[in-house]
Coordinates of C-alpha atoms and ligand atoms in Angstrom, one line a residue:
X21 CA -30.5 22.8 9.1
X22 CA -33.1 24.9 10.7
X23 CA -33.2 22.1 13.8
X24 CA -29.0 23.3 14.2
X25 CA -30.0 26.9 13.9
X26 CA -32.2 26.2 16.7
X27 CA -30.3 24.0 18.4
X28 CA -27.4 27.2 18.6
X29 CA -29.6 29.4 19.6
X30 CA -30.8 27.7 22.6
X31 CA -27.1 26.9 23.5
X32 CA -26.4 30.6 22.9
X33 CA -29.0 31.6 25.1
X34 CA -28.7 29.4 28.1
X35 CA -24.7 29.7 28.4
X36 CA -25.3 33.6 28.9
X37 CA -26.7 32.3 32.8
X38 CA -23.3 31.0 33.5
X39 CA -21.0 34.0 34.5
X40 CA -24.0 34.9 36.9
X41 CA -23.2 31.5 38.7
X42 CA -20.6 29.9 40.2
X43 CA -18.9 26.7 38.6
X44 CA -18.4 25.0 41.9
X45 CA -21.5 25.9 43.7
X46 CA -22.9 23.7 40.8
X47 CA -22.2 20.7 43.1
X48 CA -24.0 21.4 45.5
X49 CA -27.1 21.5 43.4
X50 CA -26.8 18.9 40.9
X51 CA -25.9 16.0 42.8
X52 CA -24.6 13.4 40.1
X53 CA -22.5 16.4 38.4
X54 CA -19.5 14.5 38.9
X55 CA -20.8 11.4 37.6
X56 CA -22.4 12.8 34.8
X57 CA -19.4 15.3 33.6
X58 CA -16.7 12.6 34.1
X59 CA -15.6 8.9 32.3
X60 CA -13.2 6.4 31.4
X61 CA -12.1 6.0 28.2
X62 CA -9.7 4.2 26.8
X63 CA -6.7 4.7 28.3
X64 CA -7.6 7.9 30.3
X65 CA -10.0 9.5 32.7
X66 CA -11.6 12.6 31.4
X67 CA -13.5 15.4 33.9
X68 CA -15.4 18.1 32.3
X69 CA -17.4 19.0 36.0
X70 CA -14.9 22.0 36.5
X71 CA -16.5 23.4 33.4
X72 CA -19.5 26.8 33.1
X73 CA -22.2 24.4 31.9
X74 CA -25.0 23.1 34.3
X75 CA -26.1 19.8 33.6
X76 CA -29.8 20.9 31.8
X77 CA -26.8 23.5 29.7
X78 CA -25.2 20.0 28.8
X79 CA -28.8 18.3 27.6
X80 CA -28.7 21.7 25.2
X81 CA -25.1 21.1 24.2
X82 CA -26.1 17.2 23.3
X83 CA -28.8 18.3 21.4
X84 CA -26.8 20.8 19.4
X85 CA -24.3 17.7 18.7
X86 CA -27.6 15.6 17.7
X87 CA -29.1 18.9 15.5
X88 CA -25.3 19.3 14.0
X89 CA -26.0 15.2 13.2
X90 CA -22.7 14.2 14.5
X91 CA -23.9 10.4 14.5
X92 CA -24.1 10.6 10.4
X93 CA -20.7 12.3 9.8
X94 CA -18.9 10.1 12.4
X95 CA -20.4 7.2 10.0
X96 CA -19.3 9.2 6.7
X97 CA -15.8 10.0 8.1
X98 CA -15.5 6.2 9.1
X99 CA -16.8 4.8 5.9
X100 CA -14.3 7.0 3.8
X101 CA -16.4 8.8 2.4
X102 CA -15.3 12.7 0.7
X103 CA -15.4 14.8 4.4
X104 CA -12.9 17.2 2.7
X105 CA -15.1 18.5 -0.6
X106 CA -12.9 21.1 -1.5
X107 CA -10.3 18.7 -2.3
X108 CA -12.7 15.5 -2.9
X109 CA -10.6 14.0 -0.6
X110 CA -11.9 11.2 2.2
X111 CA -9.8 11.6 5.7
X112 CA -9.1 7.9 6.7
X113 CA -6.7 8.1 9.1
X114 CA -8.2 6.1 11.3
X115 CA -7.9 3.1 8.7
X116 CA -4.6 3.5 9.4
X117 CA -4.7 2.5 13.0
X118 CA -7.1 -0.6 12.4
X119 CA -6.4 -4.4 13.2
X120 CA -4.8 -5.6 10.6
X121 CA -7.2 -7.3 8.1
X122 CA -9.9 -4.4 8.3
X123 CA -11.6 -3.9 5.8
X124 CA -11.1 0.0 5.5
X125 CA -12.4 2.0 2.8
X126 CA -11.9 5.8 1.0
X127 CA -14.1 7.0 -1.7
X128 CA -15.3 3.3 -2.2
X129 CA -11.5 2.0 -2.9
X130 CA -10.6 -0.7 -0.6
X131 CA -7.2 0.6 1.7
X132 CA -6.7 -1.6 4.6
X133 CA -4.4 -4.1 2.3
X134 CA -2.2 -1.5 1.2
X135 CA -2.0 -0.3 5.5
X136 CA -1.1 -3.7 6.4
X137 CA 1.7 -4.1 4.0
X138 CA 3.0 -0.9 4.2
X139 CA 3.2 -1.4 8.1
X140 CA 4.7 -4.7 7.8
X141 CA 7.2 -3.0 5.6
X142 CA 8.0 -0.4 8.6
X143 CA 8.0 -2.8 11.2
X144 CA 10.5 -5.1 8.7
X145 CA 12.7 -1.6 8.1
X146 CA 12.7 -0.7 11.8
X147 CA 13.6 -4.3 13.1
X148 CA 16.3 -4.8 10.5
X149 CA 18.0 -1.5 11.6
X150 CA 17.5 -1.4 15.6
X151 CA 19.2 -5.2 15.3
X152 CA 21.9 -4.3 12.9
X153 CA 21.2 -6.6 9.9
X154 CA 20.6 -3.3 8.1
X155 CA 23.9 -1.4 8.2
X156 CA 25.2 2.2 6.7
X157 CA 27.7 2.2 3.5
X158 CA 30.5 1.6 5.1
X159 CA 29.4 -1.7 7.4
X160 CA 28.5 0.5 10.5
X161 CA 25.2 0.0 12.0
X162 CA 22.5 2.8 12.5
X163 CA 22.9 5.4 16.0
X164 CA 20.9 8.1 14.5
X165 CA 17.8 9.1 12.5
X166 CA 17.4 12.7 11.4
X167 CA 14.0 13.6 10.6
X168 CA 13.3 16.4 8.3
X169 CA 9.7 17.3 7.4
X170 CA 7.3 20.7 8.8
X171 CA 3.6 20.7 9.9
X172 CA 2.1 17.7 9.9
X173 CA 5.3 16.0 8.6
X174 CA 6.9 17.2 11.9
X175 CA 4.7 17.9 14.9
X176 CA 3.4 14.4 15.2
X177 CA 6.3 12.0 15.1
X178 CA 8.1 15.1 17.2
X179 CA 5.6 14.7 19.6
X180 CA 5.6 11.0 19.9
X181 CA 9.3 10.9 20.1
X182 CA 10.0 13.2 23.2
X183 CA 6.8 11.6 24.7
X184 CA 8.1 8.3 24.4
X185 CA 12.0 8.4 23.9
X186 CA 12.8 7.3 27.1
X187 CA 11.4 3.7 26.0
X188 CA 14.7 3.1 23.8
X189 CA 17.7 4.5 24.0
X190 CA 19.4 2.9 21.3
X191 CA 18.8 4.7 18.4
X192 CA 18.6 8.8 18.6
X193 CA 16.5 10.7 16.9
X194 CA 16.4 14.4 15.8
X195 CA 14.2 17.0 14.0
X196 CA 15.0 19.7 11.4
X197 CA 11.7 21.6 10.3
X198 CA 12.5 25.6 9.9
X199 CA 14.5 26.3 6.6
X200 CA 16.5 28.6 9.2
X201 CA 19.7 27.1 9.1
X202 CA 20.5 26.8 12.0
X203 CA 17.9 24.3 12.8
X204 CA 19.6 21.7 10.0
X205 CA 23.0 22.7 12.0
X206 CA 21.7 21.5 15.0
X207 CA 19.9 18.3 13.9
X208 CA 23.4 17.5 12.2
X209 CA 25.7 18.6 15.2
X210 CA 27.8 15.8 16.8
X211 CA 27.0 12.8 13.8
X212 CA 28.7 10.9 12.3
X213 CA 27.2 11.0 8.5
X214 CA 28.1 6.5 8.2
X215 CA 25.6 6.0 11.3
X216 CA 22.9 8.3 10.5
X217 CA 19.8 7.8 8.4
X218 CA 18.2 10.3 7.5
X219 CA 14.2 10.4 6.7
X220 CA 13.0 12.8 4.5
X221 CA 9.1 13.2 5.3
X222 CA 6.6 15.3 2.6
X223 CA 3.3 14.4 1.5
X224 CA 4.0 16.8 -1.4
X225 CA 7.5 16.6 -1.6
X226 CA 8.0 20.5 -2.7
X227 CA 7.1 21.9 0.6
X228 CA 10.2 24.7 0.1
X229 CA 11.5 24.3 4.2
X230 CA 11.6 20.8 3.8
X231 CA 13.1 20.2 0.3
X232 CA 16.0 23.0 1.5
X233 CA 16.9 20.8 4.2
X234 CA 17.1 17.4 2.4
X235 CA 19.6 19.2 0.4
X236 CA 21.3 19.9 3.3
X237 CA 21.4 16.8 4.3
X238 CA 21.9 14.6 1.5
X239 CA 24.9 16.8 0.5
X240 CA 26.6 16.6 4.0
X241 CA 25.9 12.7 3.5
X242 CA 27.6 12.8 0.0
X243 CA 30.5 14.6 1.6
X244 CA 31.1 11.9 3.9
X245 CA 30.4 8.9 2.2
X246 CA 30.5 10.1 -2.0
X247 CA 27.1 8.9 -3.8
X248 CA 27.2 6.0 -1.3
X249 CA 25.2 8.7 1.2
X250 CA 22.1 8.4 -0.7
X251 CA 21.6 5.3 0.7
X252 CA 21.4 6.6 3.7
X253 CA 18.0 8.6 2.5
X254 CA 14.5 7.3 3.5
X255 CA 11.9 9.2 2.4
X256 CA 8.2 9.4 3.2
X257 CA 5.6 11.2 0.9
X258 CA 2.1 10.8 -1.2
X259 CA 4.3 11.7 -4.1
X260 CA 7.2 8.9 -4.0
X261 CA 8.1 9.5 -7.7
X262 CA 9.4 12.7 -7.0
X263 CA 11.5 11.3 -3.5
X264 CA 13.3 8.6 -5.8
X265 CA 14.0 11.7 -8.8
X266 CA 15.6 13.6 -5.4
X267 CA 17.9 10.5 -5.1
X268 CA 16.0 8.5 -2.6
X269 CA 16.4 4.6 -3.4
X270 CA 12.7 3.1 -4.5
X271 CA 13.1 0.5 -2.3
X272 CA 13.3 3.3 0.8
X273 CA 10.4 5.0 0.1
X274 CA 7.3 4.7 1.9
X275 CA 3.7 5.6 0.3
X276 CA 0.6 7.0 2.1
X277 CA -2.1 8.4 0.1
X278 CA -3.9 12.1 -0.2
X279 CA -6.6 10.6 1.9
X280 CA -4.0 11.1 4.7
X281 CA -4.6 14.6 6.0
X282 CA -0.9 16.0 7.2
X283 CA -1.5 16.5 10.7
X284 CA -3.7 13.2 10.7
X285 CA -0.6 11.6 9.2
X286 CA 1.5 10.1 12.1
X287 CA -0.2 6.9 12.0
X288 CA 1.1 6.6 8.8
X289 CA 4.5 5.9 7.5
X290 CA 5.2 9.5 8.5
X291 CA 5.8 7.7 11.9
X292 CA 8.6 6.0 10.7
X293 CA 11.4 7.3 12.2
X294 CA 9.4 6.9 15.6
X295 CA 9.0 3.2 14.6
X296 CA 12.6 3.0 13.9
X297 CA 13.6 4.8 16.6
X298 CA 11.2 3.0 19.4
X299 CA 10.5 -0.3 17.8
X300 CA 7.9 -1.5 15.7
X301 CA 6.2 -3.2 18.9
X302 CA 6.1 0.1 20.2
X303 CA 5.0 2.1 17.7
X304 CA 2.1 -1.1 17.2
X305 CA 1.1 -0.3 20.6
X306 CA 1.0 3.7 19.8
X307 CA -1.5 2.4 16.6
X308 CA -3.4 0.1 19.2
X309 CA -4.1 3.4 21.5
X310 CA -5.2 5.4 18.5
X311 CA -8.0 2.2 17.7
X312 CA -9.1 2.0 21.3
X313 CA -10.1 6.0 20.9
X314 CA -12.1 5.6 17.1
X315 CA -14.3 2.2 18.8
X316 CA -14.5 4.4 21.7
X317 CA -15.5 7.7 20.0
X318 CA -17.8 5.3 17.5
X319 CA -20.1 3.3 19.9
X320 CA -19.9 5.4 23.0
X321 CA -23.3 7.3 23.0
X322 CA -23.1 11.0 22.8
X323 CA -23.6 11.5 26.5
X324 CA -20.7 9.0 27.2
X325 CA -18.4 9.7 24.2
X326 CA -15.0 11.7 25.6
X327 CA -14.3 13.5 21.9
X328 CA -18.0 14.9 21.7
X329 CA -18.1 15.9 25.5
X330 CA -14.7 17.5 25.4
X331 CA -15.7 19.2 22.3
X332 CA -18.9 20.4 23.6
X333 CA -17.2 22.0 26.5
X334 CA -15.0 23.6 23.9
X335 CA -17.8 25.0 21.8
X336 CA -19.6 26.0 25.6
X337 CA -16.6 28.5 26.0
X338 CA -16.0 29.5 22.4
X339 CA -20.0 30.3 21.2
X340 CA -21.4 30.1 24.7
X341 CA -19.2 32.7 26.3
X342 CA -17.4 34.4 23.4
X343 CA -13.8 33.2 24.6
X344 CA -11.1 33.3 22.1
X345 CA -8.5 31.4 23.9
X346 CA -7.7 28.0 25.0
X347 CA -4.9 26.5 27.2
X348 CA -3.3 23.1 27.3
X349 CA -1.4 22.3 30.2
X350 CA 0.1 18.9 30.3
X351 CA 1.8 18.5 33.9
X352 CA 4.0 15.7 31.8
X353 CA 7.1 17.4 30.3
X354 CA 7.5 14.7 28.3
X355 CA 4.3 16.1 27.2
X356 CA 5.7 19.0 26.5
X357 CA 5.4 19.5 22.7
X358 CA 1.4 18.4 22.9
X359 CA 0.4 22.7 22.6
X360 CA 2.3 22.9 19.6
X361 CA 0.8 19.5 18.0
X362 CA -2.7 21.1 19.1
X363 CA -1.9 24.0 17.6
X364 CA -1.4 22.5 14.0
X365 CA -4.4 19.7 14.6
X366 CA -7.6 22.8 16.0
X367 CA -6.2 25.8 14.3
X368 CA -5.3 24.8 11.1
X369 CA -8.1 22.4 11.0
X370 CA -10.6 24.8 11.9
X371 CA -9.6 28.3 11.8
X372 CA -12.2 28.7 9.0
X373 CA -14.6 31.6 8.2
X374 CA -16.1 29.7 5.0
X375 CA -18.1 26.1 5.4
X376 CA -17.9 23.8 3.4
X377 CA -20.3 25.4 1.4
X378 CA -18.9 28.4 0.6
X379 CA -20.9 30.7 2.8
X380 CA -19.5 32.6 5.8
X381 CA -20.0 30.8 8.8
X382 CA -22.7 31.9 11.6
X383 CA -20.5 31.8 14.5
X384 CA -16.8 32.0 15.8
X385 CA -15.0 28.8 15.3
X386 CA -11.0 27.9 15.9
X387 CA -10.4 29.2 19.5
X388 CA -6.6 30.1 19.2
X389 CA -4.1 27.6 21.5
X390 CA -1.4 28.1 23.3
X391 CA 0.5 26.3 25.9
X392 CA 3.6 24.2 27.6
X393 CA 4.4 22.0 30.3
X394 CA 3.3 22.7 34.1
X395 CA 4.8 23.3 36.3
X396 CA 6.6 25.8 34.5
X397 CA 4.0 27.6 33.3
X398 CA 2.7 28.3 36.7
X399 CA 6.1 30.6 36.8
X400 CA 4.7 31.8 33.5
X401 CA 1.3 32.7 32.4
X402 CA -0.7 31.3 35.5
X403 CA -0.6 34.8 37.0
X404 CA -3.2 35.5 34.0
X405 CA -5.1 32.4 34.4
X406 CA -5.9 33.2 37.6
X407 CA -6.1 37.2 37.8
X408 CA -6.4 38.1 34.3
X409 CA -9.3 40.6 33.3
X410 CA -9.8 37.5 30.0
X411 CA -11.1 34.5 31.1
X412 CA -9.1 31.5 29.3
X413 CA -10.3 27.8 30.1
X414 CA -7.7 25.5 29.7
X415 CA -7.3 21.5 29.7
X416 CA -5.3 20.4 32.3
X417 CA -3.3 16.7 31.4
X418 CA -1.8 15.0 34.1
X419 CA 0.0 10.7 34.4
X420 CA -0.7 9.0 37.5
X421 CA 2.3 6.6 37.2
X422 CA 5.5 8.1 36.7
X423 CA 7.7 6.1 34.4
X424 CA 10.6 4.5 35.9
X425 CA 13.4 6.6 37.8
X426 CA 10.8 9.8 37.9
X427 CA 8.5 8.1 40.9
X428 CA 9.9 10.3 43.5
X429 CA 8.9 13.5 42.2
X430 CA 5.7 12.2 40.3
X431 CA 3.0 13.2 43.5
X432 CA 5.1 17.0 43.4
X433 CA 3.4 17.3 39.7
X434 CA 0.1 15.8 39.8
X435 CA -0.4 17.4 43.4
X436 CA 0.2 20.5 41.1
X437 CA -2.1 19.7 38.1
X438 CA -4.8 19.0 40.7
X439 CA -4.3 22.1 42.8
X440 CA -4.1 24.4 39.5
X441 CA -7.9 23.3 39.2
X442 CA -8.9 23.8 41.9
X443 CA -7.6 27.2 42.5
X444 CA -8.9 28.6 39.1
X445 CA -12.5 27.3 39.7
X446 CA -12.7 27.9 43.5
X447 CA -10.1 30.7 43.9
X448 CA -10.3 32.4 47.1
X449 CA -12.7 35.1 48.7
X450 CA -11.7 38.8 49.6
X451 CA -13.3 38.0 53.2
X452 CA -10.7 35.2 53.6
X453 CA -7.7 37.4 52.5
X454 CA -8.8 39.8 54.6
X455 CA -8.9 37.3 57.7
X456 CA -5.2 36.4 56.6
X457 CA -4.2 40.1 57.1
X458 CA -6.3 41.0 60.1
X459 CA -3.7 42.8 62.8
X460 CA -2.5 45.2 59.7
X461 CA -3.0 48.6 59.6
X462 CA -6.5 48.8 58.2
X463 CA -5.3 51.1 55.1
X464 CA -3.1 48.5 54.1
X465 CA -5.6 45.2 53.6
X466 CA -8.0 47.7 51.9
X467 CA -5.0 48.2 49.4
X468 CA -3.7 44.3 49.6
X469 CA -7.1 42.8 50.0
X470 CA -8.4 42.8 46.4
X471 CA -5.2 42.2 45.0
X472 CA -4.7 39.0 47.1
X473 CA -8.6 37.6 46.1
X474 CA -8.8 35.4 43.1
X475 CA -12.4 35.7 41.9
X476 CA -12.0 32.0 40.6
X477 CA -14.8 30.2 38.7
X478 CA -12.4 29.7 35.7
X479 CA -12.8 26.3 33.8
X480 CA -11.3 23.4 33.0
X481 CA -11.3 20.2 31.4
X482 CA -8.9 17.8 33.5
X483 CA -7.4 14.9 31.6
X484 CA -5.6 12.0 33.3
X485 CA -3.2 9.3 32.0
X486 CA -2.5 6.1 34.2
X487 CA 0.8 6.0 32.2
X488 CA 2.6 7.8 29.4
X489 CA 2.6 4.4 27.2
X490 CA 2.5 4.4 24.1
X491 CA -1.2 3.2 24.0
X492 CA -1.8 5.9 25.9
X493 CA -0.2 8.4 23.6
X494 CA -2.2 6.9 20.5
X495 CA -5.5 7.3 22.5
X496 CA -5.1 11.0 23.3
X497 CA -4.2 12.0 19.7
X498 CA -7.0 10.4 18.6
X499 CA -9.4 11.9 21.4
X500 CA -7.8 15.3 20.2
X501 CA -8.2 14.3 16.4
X502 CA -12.2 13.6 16.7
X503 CA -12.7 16.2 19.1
X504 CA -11.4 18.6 16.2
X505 CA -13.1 16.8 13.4
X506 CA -17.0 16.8 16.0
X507 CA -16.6 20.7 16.7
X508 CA -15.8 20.8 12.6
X509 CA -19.2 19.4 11.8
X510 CA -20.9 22.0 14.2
X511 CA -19.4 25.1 13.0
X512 CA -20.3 23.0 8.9
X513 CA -17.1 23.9 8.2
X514 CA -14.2 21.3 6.2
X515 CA -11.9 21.1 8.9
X516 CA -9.5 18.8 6.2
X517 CA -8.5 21.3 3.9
X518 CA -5.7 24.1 4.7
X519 CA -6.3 27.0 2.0
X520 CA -5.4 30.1 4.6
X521 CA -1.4 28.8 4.2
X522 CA -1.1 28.9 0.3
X523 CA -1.2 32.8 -0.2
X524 CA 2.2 33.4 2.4
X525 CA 4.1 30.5 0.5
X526 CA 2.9 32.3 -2.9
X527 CA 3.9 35.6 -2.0
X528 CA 7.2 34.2 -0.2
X529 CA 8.3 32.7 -3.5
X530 CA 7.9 35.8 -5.0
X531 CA 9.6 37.6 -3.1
X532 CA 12.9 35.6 -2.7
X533 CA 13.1 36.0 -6.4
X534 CA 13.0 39.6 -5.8
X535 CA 15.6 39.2 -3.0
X536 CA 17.8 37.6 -5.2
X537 CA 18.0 40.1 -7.6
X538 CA 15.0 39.1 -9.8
X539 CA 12.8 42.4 -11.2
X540 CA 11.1 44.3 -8.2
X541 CA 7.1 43.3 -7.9
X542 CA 4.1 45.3 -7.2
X543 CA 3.7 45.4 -3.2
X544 CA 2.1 47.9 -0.7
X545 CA 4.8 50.5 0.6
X546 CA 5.3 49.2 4.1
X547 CA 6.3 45.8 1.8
X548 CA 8.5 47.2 -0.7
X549 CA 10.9 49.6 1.7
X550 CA 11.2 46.0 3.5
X551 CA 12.2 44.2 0.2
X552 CA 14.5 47.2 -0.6
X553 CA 16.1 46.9 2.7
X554 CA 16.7 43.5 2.3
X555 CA 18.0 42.3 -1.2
X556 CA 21.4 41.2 -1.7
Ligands
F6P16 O1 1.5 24.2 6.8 C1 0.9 23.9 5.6 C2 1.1 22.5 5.2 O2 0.5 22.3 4.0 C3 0.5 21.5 6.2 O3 -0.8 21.2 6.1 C4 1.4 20.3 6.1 O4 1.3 19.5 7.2 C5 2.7 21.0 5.9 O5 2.5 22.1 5.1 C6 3.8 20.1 5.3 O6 3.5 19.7 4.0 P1 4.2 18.5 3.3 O7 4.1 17.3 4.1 O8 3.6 18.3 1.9 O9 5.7 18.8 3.2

């Protein structure tokens, strides 16, 4: 552990060089900067050269990586063994995303047979629906799935969906997460209760928003359809005992196991209603993209290996140059919901102040996210980005190939993704605004002048799709997932558990009772006149 200490240090140190310098003039001196900072892998194209670090900064970074001994816990996380102590839990979600026959493991129990079958199962489920074989209670077939789950039970198959709908029109599919009402009003607007399944997804199956909802749900469906409705309930969940006591039929339950992590869980049968809604083949080929990233991310060498590199420019900005903020920009707005998956996957992953070890940590660690689709956030936040007194790096995501019927506008986007890059890291001189505004009155461009200048040298990571395919899809999640899980190992923290979201759900419960008329508890004053305000 001393050799990490070290290794931070030294990263620490030279990173302070790099606001003295500027990103772009980096080129100039370091001829193979390009080729050294940028690679294929599967399925994208990833360019960190528009990031602070000189190349001898990224030797330091890639020894911190080899001090932090990513290569070991890439092999532990891999082989299923515990990665999340405080819950003696492996994280195999990348068994989950194997060819079929691996030979998976977590904690030593063999995994990869109960994957395939419960993946044949989907694919079986998803088929029989999409062709009509499998048909609601009274003889109709299938036109809509509502999906009701939070977190990881949401963000993921959420994300897939409105990256990929456009692939299969057939079937629709919508999302109710917030116990807000009018979210479940929504999801249910316009159905009809005989043509719509819906998929109840919980690893716990008490998560309060969720269980709300399936009431909802299941008692519009018994409205419409008398106890018949309930077999128009999936559900999905690591405690299917309790979906069947909620009234789901046993033979529409789908398993995963606590070696799932919830925002690793969209490989699983948490996808589902993506599977059902796109097609097994599809949601095969989404698996397929996730599998390309874990060989990638497992035999690419450190210096070659997207998920470290992108993490190491993370941690550059984060420990390097104190920054608290990151942006993700995917000029895709099918793309759109990525910031908010990221959001879950770095922040609830790693927003820790404790490792795994119970001491405090030695250094800063989740940067918090934030983020939509460009171009609209050019009309947004960019004015920051660009002129801010913070300095925010941000991944930029752009798709070459536009998907049928969006060619025409497709260069319009990626021209913009491209030219957002630029312009943060080479912004544009005072002496050149002032040429722009020579034949003013002098006063005037001393006033306009500065305000016009963008000092620039403001990183990014640029990430770029050939297509939004599935496979695609699967390989950036994953790229995200073990970029999370490499910057994890470095700050020695557990970046599977979630303890920092149990004391709001506690005190939530507590105080609905208390709402509802129950005996007032002990809280602060601020707390109590709020209670006060609000009981019924
Ligand atoms: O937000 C807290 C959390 O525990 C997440 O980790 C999880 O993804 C989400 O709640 C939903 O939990 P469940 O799938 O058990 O309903």
């Amino acid at each position: 552990m001393r050799d990490l200490a070290t290794a931070w240090t030294r990263l620490e140190a030279v990173a302070q060089a790099a606001p003295e310098r500027r990103i772009d003039s980096l080129f100039d001196i370091e001829p193979d900067r390009l080729a050294r900072l940028s690679l294929e892998a599967p399925e994208l194209f990833l360019d960190l050269s528009k990031q602070p670090w000189s190349l001898a900064d990224l030797d330091v970074a890639l020894d911190l990586a080899r001090a932090g001994g990513i290569e070991a816990a890439r092999e532990a996380l891999f082989a299923g063994d515990v990665v999340n102590p405080s819950e003696d839990r492996a994280a195999q979600h990348a068994a989950l995303r194997a060819a079929k026959g691996a030979d998976f493991k977590a904690k030593g129990e063999p995994v990869s047979a109960e994957i395939d079958a419960t993946r044949a199962a989907i694919a079986a489920l998803a088929g029989a629906v999409r062709s009509g074989a499998k048909r609601g209670a009274t003889g109709k077939p299938f036109r809509a799935i509502v999906h009701i789950g939070i977190g990881g039970s949401d963000f993921g198959p959420r994300l897939v969906w409105e990256a990929l709908r456009p692939l299969s029109p057939q079937i629709e599919l919508r999302f109710a997460a917030n116990v807000d009402p009018a979210d479940m009003a929504l999801a249910l607007d316009g159905l009809d209760p005989a043509q719509t399944l819906v998929v109840v997804v919980s690893k716990t199956f008490t998560t309060l928003e969720t269980i709300t909802n399936a009431q909802v749900a299941r008692d519009w469906l018994r409205a419409a359809l008398g106890t018949a409705g309930d077999t128009h309930l999936l559900a999905v969940s690591a405690a299917p005992a309790v979906a069947q006591a909620f009234g789901v039929p046993a033979d529409q339950v789908f398993g995963f196991r606590d070696w799932v992590g919830g925002r690793y869980s969209v490989w699983s049968a948490v996808g589902l209603s993506c599977a059902i809604a796109l097609g097994a083949e599809a949601f095969e080929e989404f698996l397929a993209g996730g599998l390309a990233m874990d060989d990638h991310f497992r035999s690419a060498p450190l210096d070659q290996n997207a998920p470290v590199l992108l993490a190491l420019a993370h941690i550059y900005n984060r420990n390097g140059l104190s920054r608290p903020i990151r942006a993700v920009v995917p000029y895709a707005q099918r793309l759109r919901l990525l910031p908010n998956f990221l959001q879950q996957l770095e922040m609830e992953s790693n927003g820790k102040q404790t490792t795994a070890h119970g001491a405090p940590v030695a250094r800063a660690t989740a940067a918090a996210v934030f983020g939509d689709a460009g171009t609209n956030v050019q009309h947004a936040f960019f004015q920051l980005m660009h002129q801010g007194t913070d300095i925010i790096p941000v991944d930029i995501l752009a798709v070459a190939k536009a998907s049928e019927g969006e060619s025409a506008n497709q260069p319009k986007l990626t021209a913009n993704a491209i030219a957002q890059a630029e312009a943060l890291m080479v912004g544009k001189t005072e002496a050149a605004v002032r040429a722009e505004l020579a034949g003013q009155p002098q006063a005037l461009i001393d006033e306009l002048a500065p305000q016009k200048t963008f000092h620039g040298n403001r990183p990014s990571s640029f990430i770029l799709l050939d297509r939004l395919t599935p496979r695609a899809l699967g390989a950036l999640i994953a790229l995200y997932e073990h970029k999370t899980f490499v910057e994890g190992v470095l700050w020695e923290i557990n970046s599977f558990d979630q303890w920092g979201v149990e004391l709001g759900k506690t005190l939530a419960v507590r105080i609905l009772a208390e709402l509802e008329g129950g005996a007032p508890g002990v809280h602060d004053p601020s707390t109590t006149s709020l209670v006060t305000r609000l009981k019924v």
